[in-house]
Every structure is written in structure tokens, then in C-alpha cells.
Amino acid sequence: MKAAVLHKFGETPRYEDFADPSPGKDEVLIHVKAVALENVDQMIARGEHFASRQFLSELPAIVGLRGVGERPDGKLVGFSGTKSPYGAMAEKAVVPKESAVLVPDGVSAEEAVALPPAALTSLFPLKWGAKMKPGETVLINGATGIAGKLAVQIAKLLGAGRVIGTGRNEESLQRVKELGADTVLNLKQSEDNLSASFKKEVGEGIDIILDFLWGPPTEILIKSIVPKEISLNGHRTHLIQIGEKAGSDLKLPASALRTSGLEISGGAAGITPAFIQEGTNLIWKWLKEDKLHMDMESVLLQDIENVWNRSNFQGKRVVIHP
């Protein structure tokens, strides 16, 4: 079969022949239809993920952690759990039967592989982490990325009264507005102007911040939340840390927590299998009702070497088709 094969950590996977996998007891053969190119796949292949050598315990190996394909009975399923040296970016995959989960009728392979994981990164913290109430204001810091665009839509679907999106690309920010954001802020402005923009929004009240950026933009945002004088209004802002596209560190002044009512938690804090299942079912429902949209770009598996190191996807999810 053809597959995306990694020969050495740090190299680009090659499109080449690889031995077909054979299903054993309690395993099922999947004919792969779609695999999303995700940051975690690239991190693992570079050897930068803490579990790189656990996922790719022997080389050469096929990259990709999960995908969507057809079982021998023709049913479309999402799958994970391939055993090294096999991975998802191939014409065929073998996984434990319990790792092949039926995709509901009416959902395409592309939607099934790309949407639920990205959507859950915001659905879980909004619905179960921050317990968002209808009418609340949500700021999506980093709304022009794949997960950020979904976060804007999900906040609205959960009843947010106002959604604010930030980003650095003007064209992408316009797309964010099309997807439901009430206000967008361009991060490509002077620190003073950005701080003033944040303070204006803080003054109108922000209940929840989904942060996909961290680093300098979030540092400026946090400083804008710190009041200049003692306030007894009791307003709290819940910042949920999800990503670090702008940096892994920031300076956090004590006053940001002592006087502002700011609360910080992680995006996956408190997640449970039951919440994941409930959230996935809700995402399937929105998909079938055409209420949730993702910008995608389809790429043939044979073009994996060209697409692997591209960075100009403009917030689109790349979906690989064998």
C-alpha cells in the first residue's frame, strides 16, 4: 500500500510503498478515507513531543494518530490506536475493534476527521469548564486559527450575548465576523493601542476568555484587566488557557489575580470520558443541522511531502486523502 513514511525524526515523511497491515484477533481493517494533518503529528515526527518515541517506537513508520475510513462492512468509522510502525496516513490501517467508532449518517469523512477534536477544545471549557451562561461575553484570543474560528461559532451556539475575536490577519478577521463574532481586534497594532482596545472591551465586561495564544498578546490582555482603583462590583473574568501560538511564557503580575477578579484554568481541566461523549454527540448534531463550519483544504496523500512543511493555510484544516 502507499503511505506517508517517516525514516528519521526531523525529516519530512515520504510518499512510498509500505507493507500492508494484517488484522489480528479483535482488530479490524480500515480502508482510510481522510486524515487531518495536525500539529501533534508534526511535533511527533520532529521528535519534539514528549511521547514521540512512544508513538513511533520503531522507524521507518507511518505518521498520523487518527483518521476516518470504512470498515469491511462499508460503515464509516473514526479510528485511532494503530500500533507502530503503522499510522493513519496510509491507504489501510488496523486498529482494535473498540477504537473504531461509527460516524453518524449525514456526516462526511472530511467533517468527521477534522471537526470534533478541534471543536471540543472550546466546547468543553465553555460548557463544562467555565459553565457559560446565556448572554455572557466571550473573548476568543486567537480567533483566526482553526480552533478559534470554531470557538466563535460554539460560543454563539451556546448563547453568548457578545463574542470578541482577536487575530493578526485582516482577511481572516473578516471571516471571523462572518462566522458570528460581534467585534474583532487586530493584534498587529502598537502595544499602547492594543492595550487601549482591550481596556475598552474590558470596560464593557468580559466574562470568559478562551486563550489560544499566551505570550505577549495575553500579557497585554491581562494587564488591561487590572483595575486602576479598588472596585466592589465583584465581576469575575475566567481565562481558560488552551494554546500557546504566541509563546509559552508570560509575566503575570500579582495584582492581576489579587484585585481584578481574574481566574485562570487549563482548557482540559476536569474533562471526563462522559463529557467527551456528550460533547461529540452535540457536535454531530450541529454538523447535521449545518450550524458548524470549518474551512478545509483537501490534499492527496501523494502530495504529503509538499504540504507537510507549509505554513500558509490561513486558518484552514488540511485533510489528507489516500
PDB file of C-alpha atoms in Angstrom:
ATOM      1  CA  MET A   1       0.000   0.000   0.000  1.00  0.00           C
ATOM      2  CA  LYS A   2       1.007   3.687  -0.241  1.00  0.00           C
ATOM      3  CA  ALA A   3       1.682   5.642   2.945  1.00  0.00           C
ATOM      4  CA  ALA A   4       3.402   8.716   4.447  1.00  0.00           C
ATOM      5  CA  VAL A   5       6.551   7.126   5.860  1.00  0.00           C
ATOM      6  CA  LEU A   6       8.968   8.737   8.310  1.00  0.00           C
ATOM      7  CA  HIS A   7      12.539   7.425   8.230  1.00  0.00           C
ATOM      8  CA  LYS A   8      14.189   9.743  10.757  1.00  0.00           C
ATOM      9  CA  PHE A   9      12.937  12.181  13.388  1.00  0.00           C
ATOM     10  CA  GLY A  10      13.092  15.710  11.998  1.00  0.00           C
ATOM     11  CA  GLU A  11      12.732  14.654   8.369  1.00  0.00           C
ATOM     12  CA  THR A  12       9.697  15.037   6.112  1.00  0.00           C
ATOM     13  CA  PRO A  13       7.572  11.884   5.666  1.00  0.00           C
ATOM     14  CA  ARG A  14       7.849  10.349   2.200  1.00  0.00           C
ATOM     15  CA  TYR A  15       5.089   9.033  -0.036  1.00  0.00           C
ATOM     16  CA  GLU A  16       6.151   5.456  -0.696  1.00  0.00           C
ATOM     17  CA  ASP A  17       5.228   1.772  -0.500  1.00  0.00           C
ATOM     18  CA  PHE A  18       4.803   0.121   2.891  1.00  0.00           C
ATOM     19  CA  ALA A  19       3.773  -3.401   3.836  1.00  0.00           C
ATOM     20  CA  ASP A  20       0.007  -3.883   4.283  1.00  0.00           C
ATOM     21  CA  PRO A  21      -1.142  -4.309   7.895  1.00  0.00           C
ATOM     22  CA  SER A  22      -2.873  -7.565   8.855  1.00  0.00           C
ATOM     23  CA  PRO A  23      -5.687  -7.585  11.438  1.00  0.00           C
ATOM     24  CA  GLY A  24      -5.284  -9.912  14.380  1.00  0.00           C
ATOM     25  CA  LYS A  25      -7.829 -11.114  16.906  1.00  0.00           C
ATOM     26  CA  ASP A  26     -10.260  -8.358  17.963  1.00  0.00           C
ATOM     27  CA  GLU A  27      -8.836  -5.997  15.343  1.00  0.00           C
ATOM     28  CA  VAL A  28     -10.428  -4.534  12.224  1.00  0.00           C
ATOM     29  CA  LEU A  29      -9.012  -3.485   8.855  1.00  0.00           C
ATOM     30  CA  ILE A  30      -9.880   0.082   7.865  1.00  0.00           C
ATOM     31  CA  HIS A  31      -9.759   1.490   4.335  1.00  0.00           C
ATOM     32  CA  VAL A  32      -8.684   5.034   5.110  1.00  0.00           C
ATOM     33  CA  LYS A  33     -10.714   7.885   3.603  1.00  0.00           C
ATOM     34  CA  ALA A  34      -9.483  11.007   5.399  1.00  0.00           C
ATOM     35  CA  VAL A  35      -6.773  12.039   7.877  1.00  0.00           C
ATOM     36  CA  ALA A  36      -6.357  15.541   9.307  1.00  0.00           C
ATOM     37  CA  LEU A  37      -2.849  16.992   9.281  1.00  0.00           C
ATOM     38  CA  GLU A  38      -2.489  18.145  12.885  1.00  0.00           C
ATOM     39  CA  ASN A  39       0.209  19.956  14.820  1.00  0.00           C
ATOM     40  CA  VAL A  40       0.657  16.957  17.102  1.00  0.00           C
ATOM     41  CA  ASP A  41       1.518  14.724  14.119  1.00  0.00           C
ATOM     42  CA  GLN A  42       4.226  17.159  13.050  1.00  0.00           C
ATOM     43  CA  MET A  43       5.569  17.531  16.589  1.00  0.00           C
ATOM     44  CA  ILE A  44       5.810  13.765  16.961  1.00  0.00           C
ATOM     45  CA  ALA A  45       7.593  13.441  13.615  1.00  0.00           C
ATOM     46  CA  ARG A  46      10.089  16.147  14.604  1.00  0.00           C
ATOM     47  CA  GLY A  47      10.786  14.311  17.855  1.00  0.00           C
ATOM     48  CA  GLU A  48       9.578  17.334  19.857  1.00  0.00           C
ATOM     49  CA  HIS A  49       6.569  15.697  21.513  1.00  0.00           C
ATOM     50  CA  PHE A  50       7.195  14.137  24.927  1.00  0.00           C
ATOM     51  CA  ALA A  51       5.771  10.851  23.615  1.00  0.00           C
ATOM     52  CA  SER A  52       7.375  10.898  20.138  1.00  0.00           C
ATOM     53  CA  ARG A  53       9.312   7.703  20.745  1.00  0.00           C
ATOM     54  CA  GLN A  54       6.305   6.068  22.312  1.00  0.00           C
ATOM     55  CA  PHE A  55       4.101   6.678  19.285  1.00  0.00           C
ATOM     56  CA  LEU A  56       6.894   5.974  16.791  1.00  0.00           C
ATOM     57  CA  SER A  57       8.786   3.279  18.668  1.00  0.00           C
ATOM     58  CA  GLU A  58      10.438   1.984  15.508  1.00  0.00           C
ATOM     59  CA  LEU A  59      11.432   3.632  12.235  1.00  0.00           C
ATOM     60  CA  PRO A  60      10.609   3.736   9.405  1.00  0.00           C
ATOM     61  CA  ALA A  61       6.989   4.217  10.422  1.00  0.00           C
ATOM     62  CA  ILE A  62       3.747   5.682   9.081  1.00  0.00           C
ATOM     63  CA  VAL A  63       2.740   9.023  10.610  1.00  0.00           C
ATOM     64  CA  GLY A  64      -0.718  10.079  11.810  1.00  0.00           C
ATOM     65  CA  LEU A  65      -2.557   9.259  15.031  1.00  0.00           C
ATOM     66  CA  ARG A  66      -6.154   9.043  13.864  1.00  0.00           C
ATOM     67  CA  GLY A  67      -8.397   9.141  10.829  1.00  0.00           C
ATOM     68  CA  VAL A  68     -11.720   8.172   9.290  1.00  0.00           C
ATOM     69  CA  GLY A  69     -12.302   5.240   6.968  1.00  0.00           C
ATOM     70  CA  GLU A  70     -14.530   2.340   6.030  1.00  0.00           C
ATOM     71  CA  ARG A  71     -14.814  -0.998   7.803  1.00  0.00           C
ATOM     72  CA  PRO A  72     -15.175  -4.145   5.669  1.00  0.00           C
ATOM     73  CA  ASP A  73     -18.965  -3.780   6.009  1.00  0.00           C
ATOM     74  CA  GLY A  74     -18.807  -0.327   4.371  1.00  0.00           C
ATOM     75  CA  LYS A  75     -19.622   1.612   7.548  1.00  0.00           C
ATOM     76  CA  LEU A  76     -17.772   4.902   8.030  1.00  0.00           C
ATOM     77  CA  VAL A  77     -15.846   4.999  11.308  1.00  0.00           C
ATOM     78  CA  GLY A  78     -13.422   7.220  13.127  1.00  0.00           C
ATOM     79  CA  PHE A  79     -10.349   5.302  14.255  1.00  0.00           C
ATOM     80  CA  SER A  80      -7.238   5.566  16.410  1.00  0.00           C
ATOM     81  CA  GLY A  81      -4.958   3.133  18.185  1.00  0.00           C
ATOM     82  CA  THR A  82      -2.718   1.991  15.339  1.00  0.00           C
ATOM     83  CA  LYS A  83       0.416   0.197  16.504  1.00  0.00           C
ATOM     84  CA  SER A  84       3.854   1.336  15.366  1.00  0.00           C
ATOM     85  CA  PRO A  85       5.164   1.158  12.695  1.00  0.00           C
ATOM     86  CA  TYR A  86       1.652   1.707  11.349  1.00  0.00           C
ATOM     87  CA  GLY A  87      -0.195   5.017  11.460  1.00  0.00           C
ATOM     88  CA  ALA A  88      -3.239   6.725   9.974  1.00  0.00           C
ATOM     89  CA  MET A  89      -1.712   8.357   6.862  1.00  0.00           C
ATOM     90  CA  ALA A  90      -1.930   5.318   4.636  1.00  0.00           C
ATOM     91  CA  GLU A  91      -4.365   3.536   2.355  1.00  0.00           C
ATOM     92  CA  LYS A  92      -5.099   0.973   5.078  1.00  0.00           C
ATOM     93  CA  ALA A  93      -4.930   0.779   8.863  1.00  0.00           C
ATOM     94  CA  VAL A  94      -5.563  -1.866  11.514  1.00  0.00           C
ATOM     95  CA  VAL A  95      -6.963  -0.896  14.917  1.00  0.00           C
ATOM     96  CA  PRO A  96      -8.672  -2.587  17.880  1.00  0.00           C
ATOM     97  CA  LYS A  97     -12.386  -3.009  17.169  1.00  0.00           C
ATOM     98  CA  GLU A  98     -13.288  -0.803  20.137  1.00  0.00           C
ATOM     99  CA  SER A  99     -11.163   2.008  18.646  1.00  0.00           C
ATOM    100  CA  ALA A 100     -13.345   2.203  15.514  1.00  0.00           C
ATOM    101  CA  VAL A 101     -16.325   4.442  16.312  1.00  0.00           C
ATOM    102  CA  LEU A 102     -19.284   4.790  13.956  1.00  0.00           C
ATOM    103  CA  VAL A 103     -19.724   8.148  12.215  1.00  0.00           C
ATOM    104  CA  PRO A 104     -23.398   9.222  12.085  1.00  0.00           C
ATOM    105  CA  ASP A 105     -25.197   9.211   8.745  1.00  0.00           C
ATOM    106  CA  GLY A 106     -25.089  12.584   7.038  1.00  0.00           C
ATOM    107  CA  VAL A 107     -21.559  13.442   8.206  1.00  0.00           C
ATOM    108  CA  SER A 108     -18.775  13.238   5.622  1.00  0.00           C
ATOM    109  CA  ALA A 109     -15.366  11.671   6.220  1.00  0.00           C
ATOM    110  CA  GLU A 110     -13.745  15.112   5.974  1.00  0.00           C
ATOM    111  CA  GLU A 111     -16.071  16.655   8.563  1.00  0.00           C
ATOM    112  CA  ALA A 112     -15.776  13.647  10.855  1.00  0.00           C
ATOM    113  CA  VAL A 113     -11.976  13.679  10.912  1.00  0.00           C
ATOM    114  CA  ALA A 114     -11.479  17.439  11.142  1.00  0.00           C
ATOM    115  CA  LEU A 115     -14.232  18.966  13.245  1.00  0.00           C
ATOM    116  CA  PRO A 116     -14.843  17.115  16.527  1.00  0.00           C
ATOM    117  CA  PRO A 117     -11.289  17.275  18.001  1.00  0.00           C
ATOM    118  CA  ALA A 118     -10.885  20.973  17.187  1.00  0.00           C
ATOM    119  CA  ALA A 119     -14.418  21.827  18.324  1.00  0.00           C
ATOM    120  CA  LEU A 120     -14.043  20.037  21.663  1.00  0.00           C
ATOM    121  CA  THR A 121     -11.109  22.327  22.594  1.00  0.00           C
ATOM    122  CA  SER A 122     -13.597  25.167  23.033  1.00  0.00           C
ATOM    123  CA  LEU A 123     -16.863  23.322  23.670  1.00  0.00           C
ATOM    124  CA  PHE A 124     -15.579  21.595  26.774  1.00  0.00           C
ATOM    125  CA  PRO A 125     -14.119  24.674  28.543  1.00  0.00           C
ATOM    126  CA  LEU A 126     -17.125  26.824  27.665  1.00  0.00           C
ATOM    127  CA  LYS A 127     -19.891  24.378  28.554  1.00  0.00           C
ATOM    128  CA  TRP A 128     -18.324  22.418  31.414  1.00  0.00           C
ATOM    129  CA  GLY A 129     -15.195  24.327  32.483  1.00  0.00           C
ATOM    130  CA  ALA A 130     -16.486  27.908  32.723  1.00  0.00           C
ATOM    131  CA  LYS A 131     -20.153  26.806  32.706  1.00  0.00           C
ATOM    132  CA  MET A 132     -21.028  29.653  30.352  1.00  0.00           C
ATOM    133  CA  LYS A 133     -24.426  31.245  30.888  1.00  0.00           C
ATOM    134  CA  PRO A 134     -26.595  32.630  28.068  1.00  0.00           C
ATOM    135  CA  GLY A 135     -25.903  36.308  27.470  1.00  0.00           C
ATOM    136  CA  GLU A 136     -22.307  36.283  28.719  1.00  0.00           C
ATOM    137  CA  THR A 137     -19.456  37.919  26.801  1.00  0.00           C
ATOM    138  CA  VAL A 138     -16.695  35.679  25.462  1.00  0.00           C
ATOM    139  CA  LEU A 139     -13.344  36.853  24.094  1.00  0.00           C
ATOM    140  CA  ILE A 140     -11.544  34.405  21.795  1.00  0.00           C
ATOM    141  CA  ASN A 141      -7.857  35.338  21.868  1.00  0.00           C
ATOM    142  CA  GLY A 142      -6.543  33.843  18.637  1.00  0.00           C
ATOM    143  CA  ALA A 143      -9.846  33.531  16.788  1.00  0.00           C
ATOM    144  CA  THR A 144      -8.364  33.337  13.281  1.00  0.00           C
ATOM    145  CA  GLY A 145      -6.943  29.837  13.763  1.00  0.00           C
ATOM    146  CA  ILE A 146      -8.806  26.606  13.092  1.00  0.00           C
ATOM    147  CA  ALA A 147      -9.944  26.048  16.692  1.00  0.00           C
ATOM    148  CA  GLY A 148     -10.511  29.771  17.226  1.00  0.00           C
ATOM    149  CA  LYS A 149     -12.982  30.036  14.350  1.00  0.00           C
ATOM    150  CA  LEU A 150     -14.895  27.078  15.750  1.00  0.00           C
ATOM    151  CA  ALA A 151     -14.811  28.662  19.210  1.00  0.00           C
ATOM    152  CA  VAL A 152     -16.581  31.768  17.887  1.00  0.00           C
ATOM    153  CA  GLN A 153     -19.385  29.635  16.432  1.00  0.00           C
ATOM    154  CA  ILE A 154     -19.674  27.424  19.508  1.00  0.00           C
ATOM    155  CA  ALA A 155     -19.860  30.392  21.877  1.00  0.00           C
ATOM    156  CA  LYS A 156     -22.768  31.737  19.827  1.00  0.00           C
ATOM    157  CA  LEU A 157     -24.481  28.336  19.668  1.00  0.00           C
ATOM    158  CA  LEU A 158     -24.256  28.115  23.477  1.00  0.00           C
ATOM    159  CA  GLY A 159     -25.945  31.503  23.809  1.00  0.00           C
ATOM    160  CA  ALA A 160     -23.150  34.035  24.220  1.00  0.00           C
ATOM    161  CA  GLY A 161     -24.505  37.565  24.170  1.00  0.00           C
ATOM    162  CA  ARG A 162     -21.343  39.023  22.662  1.00  0.00           C
ATOM    163  CA  VAL A 163     -18.272  37.399  21.105  1.00  0.00           C
ATOM    164  CA  ILE A 164     -14.971  39.223  20.572  1.00  0.00           C
ATOM    165  CA  GLY A 165     -12.284  37.720  18.354  1.00  0.00           C
ATOM    166  CA  THR A 166      -8.615  38.662  18.056  1.00  0.00           C
ATOM    167  CA  GLY A 167      -6.086  37.868  15.342  1.00  0.00           C
ATOM    168  CA  ARG A 168      -3.309  39.236  13.152  1.00  0.00           C
ATOM    169  CA  ASN A 169      -4.661  38.710   9.640  1.00  0.00           C
ATOM    170  CA  GLU A 170      -7.251  41.209   8.430  1.00  0.00           C
ATOM    171  CA  GLU A 171      -8.791  38.847   5.873  1.00  0.00           C
ATOM    172  CA  SER A 172      -9.102  36.093   8.476  1.00  0.00           C
ATOM    173  CA  LEU A 173     -10.634  38.550  10.953  1.00  0.00           C
ATOM    174  CA  GLN A 174     -13.345  39.350   8.409  1.00  0.00           C
ATOM    175  CA  ARG A 175     -14.028  35.611   8.147  1.00  0.00           C
ATOM    176  CA  VAL A 176     -14.321  35.514  11.948  1.00  0.00           C
ATOM    177  CA  LYS A 177     -17.007  38.210  11.750  1.00  0.00           C
ATOM    178  CA  GLU A 178     -18.841  36.198   9.088  1.00  0.00           C
ATOM    179  CA  LEU A 179     -18.841  33.246  11.497  1.00  0.00           C
ATOM    180  CA  GLY A 180     -20.553  35.262  14.228  1.00  0.00           C
ATOM    181  CA  ALA A 181     -18.093  37.490  16.090  1.00  0.00           C
ATOM    182  CA  ASP A 182     -19.635  40.820  17.120  1.00  0.00           C
ATOM    183  CA  THR A 183     -16.278  42.578  17.426  1.00  0.00           C
ATOM    184  CA  VAL A 184     -12.778  41.804  16.115  1.00  0.00           C
ATOM    185  CA  LEU A 185      -9.449  43.236  17.298  1.00  0.00           C
ATOM    186  CA  ASN A 186      -6.316  43.223  15.156  1.00  0.00           C
ATOM    187  CA  LEU A 187      -3.286  42.285  17.260  1.00  0.00           C
ATOM    188  CA  LYS A 188      -0.965  43.908  14.709  1.00  0.00           C
ATOM    189  CA  GLN A 189      -1.001  47.342  16.311  1.00  0.00           C
ATOM    190  CA  SER A 190       1.209  49.131  18.796  1.00  0.00           C
ATOM    191  CA  GLU A 191       1.200  47.836  22.355  1.00  0.00           C
ATOM    192  CA  ASP A 192      -0.400  51.056  23.585  1.00  0.00           C
ATOM    193  CA  ASN A 193      -3.191  50.901  21.003  1.00  0.00           C
ATOM    194  CA  LEU A 194      -3.790  47.216  21.644  1.00  0.00           C
ATOM    195  CA  SER A 195      -3.920  47.830  25.383  1.00  0.00           C
ATOM    196  CA  ALA A 196      -6.469  50.605  24.822  1.00  0.00           C
ATOM    197  CA  SER A 197      -8.572  48.308  22.632  1.00  0.00           C
ATOM    198  CA  PHE A 198      -8.529  45.601  25.284  1.00  0.00           C
ATOM    199  CA  LYS A 199      -9.390  48.084  28.058  1.00  0.00           C
ATOM    200  CA  LYS A 200     -12.396  49.289  26.087  1.00  0.00           C
ATOM    201  CA  GLU A 201     -13.740  45.731  25.830  1.00  0.00           C
ATOM    202  CA  VAL A 202     -12.909  45.000  29.479  1.00  0.00           C
ATOM    203  CA  GLY A 203     -14.831  48.123  30.439  1.00  0.00           C
ATOM    204  CA  GLU A 204     -17.922  46.737  28.749  1.00  0.00           C
ATOM    205  CA  GLY A 205     -17.442  43.445  30.614  1.00  0.00           C
ATOM    206  CA  ILE A 206     -15.770  40.188  29.643  1.00  0.00           C
ATOM    207  CA  ASP A 207     -16.928  37.013  31.375  1.00  0.00           C
ATOM    208  CA  ILE A 208     -14.836  34.331  29.671  1.00  0.00           C
ATOM    209  CA  ILE A 209     -11.576  34.395  27.715  1.00  0.00           C
ATOM    210  CA  LEU A 210     -10.557  31.404  25.597  1.00  0.00           C
ATOM    211  CA  ASP A 211      -6.843  31.879  25.062  1.00  0.00           C
ATOM    212  CA  PHE A 212      -5.166  30.144  22.114  1.00  0.00           C
ATOM    213  CA  LEU A 213      -2.116  32.446  22.101  1.00  0.00           C
ATOM    214  CA  TRP A 214      -0.499  33.078  25.510  1.00  0.00           C
ATOM    215  CA  GLY A 215       2.769  35.034  25.272  1.00  0.00           C
ATOM    216  CA  PRO A 216       2.835  38.840  24.675  1.00  0.00           C
ATOM    217  CA  PRO A 217      -0.787  39.324  23.443  1.00  0.00           C
ATOM    218  CA  THR A 218      -2.203  37.599  26.515  1.00  0.00           C
ATOM    219  CA  GLU A 219       0.172  39.526  28.764  1.00  0.00           C
ATOM    220  CA  ILE A 220      -1.211  42.808  27.388  1.00  0.00           C
ATOM    221  CA  LEU A 221      -4.765  41.496  27.754  1.00  0.00           C
ATOM    222  CA  ILE A 222      -4.230  40.509  31.392  1.00  0.00           C
ATOM    223  CA  LYS A 223      -2.711  43.912  32.227  1.00  0.00           C
ATOM    224  CA  SER A 224      -5.788  45.577  30.758  1.00  0.00           C
ATOM    225  CA  ILE A 225      -7.989  43.674  33.220  1.00  0.00           C
ATOM    226  CA  VAL A 226      -6.163  45.031  36.291  1.00  0.00           C
ATOM    227  CA  PRO A 227      -8.252  47.912  37.708  1.00  0.00           C
ATOM    228  CA  LYS A 228      -6.679  51.296  38.465  1.00  0.00           C
ATOM    229  CA  GLU A 229      -8.649  51.568  41.687  1.00  0.00           C
ATOM    230  CA  ILE A 230     -10.374  49.227  44.101  1.00  0.00           C
ATOM    231  CA  SER A 231     -13.773  48.109  42.839  1.00  0.00           C
ATOM    232  CA  LEU A 232     -16.517  46.343  44.747  1.00  0.00           C
ATOM    233  CA  ASN A 233     -18.555  45.246  41.737  1.00  0.00           C
ATOM    234  CA  GLY A 234     -17.472  41.623  42.194  1.00  0.00           C
ATOM    235  CA  HIS A 235     -17.121  40.954  38.451  1.00  0.00           C
ATOM    236  CA  ARG A 236     -15.024  37.916  37.603  1.00  0.00           C
ATOM    237  CA  THR A 237     -13.302  37.030  34.345  1.00  0.00           C
ATOM    238  CA  HIS A 238     -12.466  33.390  33.720  1.00  0.00           C
ATOM    239  CA  LEU A 239      -9.421  32.965  31.434  1.00  0.00           C
ATOM    240  CA  ILE A 240      -9.051  29.459  30.027  1.00  0.00           C
ATOM    241  CA  GLN A 241      -5.580  28.625  28.708  1.00  0.00           C
ATOM    242  CA  ILE A 242      -5.732  26.378  25.626  1.00  0.00           C
ATOM    243  CA  GLY A 243      -2.839  27.145  23.261  1.00  0.00           C
ATOM    244  CA  GLU A 244       0.497  28.941  23.053  1.00  0.00           C
ATOM    245  CA  LYS A 245       0.771  30.124  19.457  1.00  0.00           C
ATOM    246  CA  ALA A 246       2.376  33.409  20.542  1.00  0.00           C
ATOM    247  CA  GLY A 247       4.700  31.989  23.209  1.00  0.00           C
ATOM    248  CA  SER A 248       4.912  29.577  26.109  1.00  0.00           C
ATOM    249  CA  ASP A 249       5.665  32.167  28.822  1.00  0.00           C
ATOM    250  CA  LEU A 250       4.380  35.496  30.078  1.00  0.00           C
ATOM    251  CA  LYS A 251       4.788  37.829  33.062  1.00  0.00           C
ATOM    252  CA  LEU A 252       1.860  37.566  35.440  1.00  0.00           C
ATOM    253  CA  PRO A 253       1.686  40.451  37.949  1.00  0.00           C
ATOM    254  CA  ALA A 254       0.305  39.583  41.361  1.00  0.00           C
ATOM    255  CA  SER A 255      -2.241  42.392  41.028  1.00  0.00           C
ATOM    256  CA  ALA A 256      -3.805  40.593  38.070  1.00  0.00           C
ATOM    257  CA  LEU A 257      -5.063  37.940  40.454  1.00  0.00           C
ATOM    258  CA  ARG A 258      -5.297  39.943  43.661  1.00  0.00           C
ATOM    259  CA  THR A 259      -7.515  42.810  42.540  1.00  0.00           C
ATOM    260  CA  SER A 260      -9.026  42.052  39.135  1.00  0.00           C
ATOM    261  CA  GLY A 261     -11.283  39.072  39.749  1.00  0.00           C
ATOM    262  CA  LEU A 262      -9.305  37.154  37.122  1.00  0.00           C
ATOM    263  CA  GLU A 263      -9.434  33.361  37.363  1.00  0.00           C
ATOM    264  CA  ILE A 264      -7.153  31.173  35.251  1.00  0.00           C
ATOM    265  CA  SER A 265      -7.596  27.485  34.470  1.00  0.00           C
ATOM    266  CA  GLY A 266      -6.488  24.991  31.834  1.00  0.00           C
ATOM    267  CA  GLY A 267      -8.636  24.045  28.867  1.00  0.00           C
ATOM    268  CA  ALA A 268      -8.709  20.336  29.725  1.00  0.00           C
ATOM    269  CA  ALA A 269      -9.185  20.701  33.486  1.00  0.00           C
ATOM    270  CA  GLY A 270     -11.940  18.377  34.683  1.00  0.00           C
ATOM    271  CA  ILE A 271     -12.513  16.673  31.361  1.00  0.00           C
ATOM    272  CA  THR A 272     -14.113  13.218  31.577  1.00  0.00           C
ATOM    273  CA  PRO A 273     -14.995  10.483  29.060  1.00  0.00           C
ATOM    274  CA  ALA A 274     -18.674  11.242  29.666  1.00  0.00           C
ATOM    275  CA  PHE A 275     -18.190  14.915  28.788  1.00  0.00           C
ATOM    276  CA  ILE A 276     -16.235  13.958  25.656  1.00  0.00           C
ATOM    277  CA  GLN A 277     -19.048  11.667  24.506  1.00  0.00           C
ATOM    278  CA  GLU A 278     -21.744  14.222  25.262  1.00  0.00           C
ATOM    279  CA  GLY A 279     -19.735  16.943  23.540  1.00  0.00           C
ATOM    280  CA  THR A 280     -19.086  14.798  20.471  1.00  0.00           C
ATOM    281  CA  ASN A 281     -22.797  13.997  20.165  1.00  0.00           C
ATOM    282  CA  LEU A 282     -23.589  17.722  20.338  1.00  0.00           C
ATOM    283  CA  ILE A 283     -21.026  18.435  17.604  1.00  0.00           C
ATOM    284  CA  TRP A 284     -22.566  15.721  15.393  1.00  0.00           C
ATOM    285  CA  LYS A 285     -25.968  17.346  15.933  1.00  0.00           C
ATOM    286  CA  TRP A 286     -24.726  20.816  14.957  1.00  0.00           C
ATOM    287  CA  LEU A 287     -22.969  19.402  11.908  1.00  0.00           C
ATOM    288  CA  LYS A 288     -26.077  17.665  10.632  1.00  0.00           C
ATOM    289  CA  GLU A 289     -28.060  20.871  11.219  1.00  0.00           C
ATOM    290  CA  ASP A 290     -25.419  22.815   9.219  1.00  0.00           C
ATOM    291  CA  LYS A 291     -24.690  25.058  12.206  1.00  0.00           C
ATOM    292  CA  LEU A 292     -20.950  24.436  12.479  1.00  0.00           C
ATOM    293  CA  HIS A 293     -18.453  25.148   9.733  1.00  0.00           C
ATOM    294  CA  MET A 294     -14.730  24.639   9.230  1.00  0.00           C
ATOM    295  CA  ASP A 295     -12.565  25.955   6.415  1.00  0.00           C
ATOM    296  CA  MET A 296     -10.747  22.950   4.943  1.00  0.00           C
ATOM    297  CA  GLU A 297      -8.252  22.202   2.192  1.00  0.00           C
ATOM    298  CA  SER A 298      -8.148  18.717   0.673  1.00  0.00           C
ATOM    299  CA  VAL A 299      -4.752  17.269  -0.275  1.00  0.00           C
ATOM    300  CA  LEU A 300      -3.919  13.895  -1.823  1.00  0.00           C
ATOM    301  CA  LEU A 301      -1.650  11.604   0.178  1.00  0.00           C
ATOM    302  CA  GLN A 302       0.806  11.602  -2.722  1.00  0.00           C
ATOM    303  CA  ASP A 303       1.399  15.325  -2.056  1.00  0.00           C
ATOM    304  CA  ILE A 304       2.320  14.841   1.621  1.00  0.00           C
ATOM    305  CA  GLU A 305       5.924  15.929   1.084  1.00  0.00           C
ATOM    306  CA  ASN A 306       4.820  19.272  -0.392  1.00  0.00           C
ATOM    307  CA  VAL A 307       2.169  20.035   2.194  1.00  0.00           C
ATOM    308  CA  TRP A 308       3.973  18.821   5.345  1.00  0.00           C
ATOM    309  CA  ASN A 309       6.017  21.977   5.988  1.00  0.00           C
ATOM    310  CA  ARG A 310       3.609  24.560   4.573  1.00  0.00           C
ATOM    311  CA  SER A 311       2.531  27.319   6.935  1.00  0.00           C
ATOM    312  CA  ASN A 312       0.194  29.428   4.764  1.00  0.00           C
ATOM    313  CA  PHE A 313      -3.088  27.684   5.442  1.00  0.00           C
ATOM    314  CA  GLN A 314      -4.933  30.826   6.637  1.00  0.00           C
ATOM    315  CA  GLY A 315      -6.818  29.003   9.385  1.00  0.00           C
ATOM    316  CA  LYS A 316      -7.791  26.045   7.200  1.00  0.00           C
ATOM    317  CA  ARG A 317      -7.597  22.420   8.308  1.00  0.00           C
ATOM    318  CA  VAL A 318      -5.663  20.287   5.843  1.00  0.00           C
ATOM    319  CA  VAL A 319      -7.310  16.928   5.214  1.00  0.00           C
ATOM    320  CA  ILE A 320      -5.238  14.181   3.605  1.00  0.00           C
ATOM    321  CA  HIS A 321      -6.961  11.728   1.256  1.00  0.00           C
ATOM    322  CA  PRO A 322      -5.207   8.416   0.407  1.00  0.00           C
TER     323      PRO A 322
END
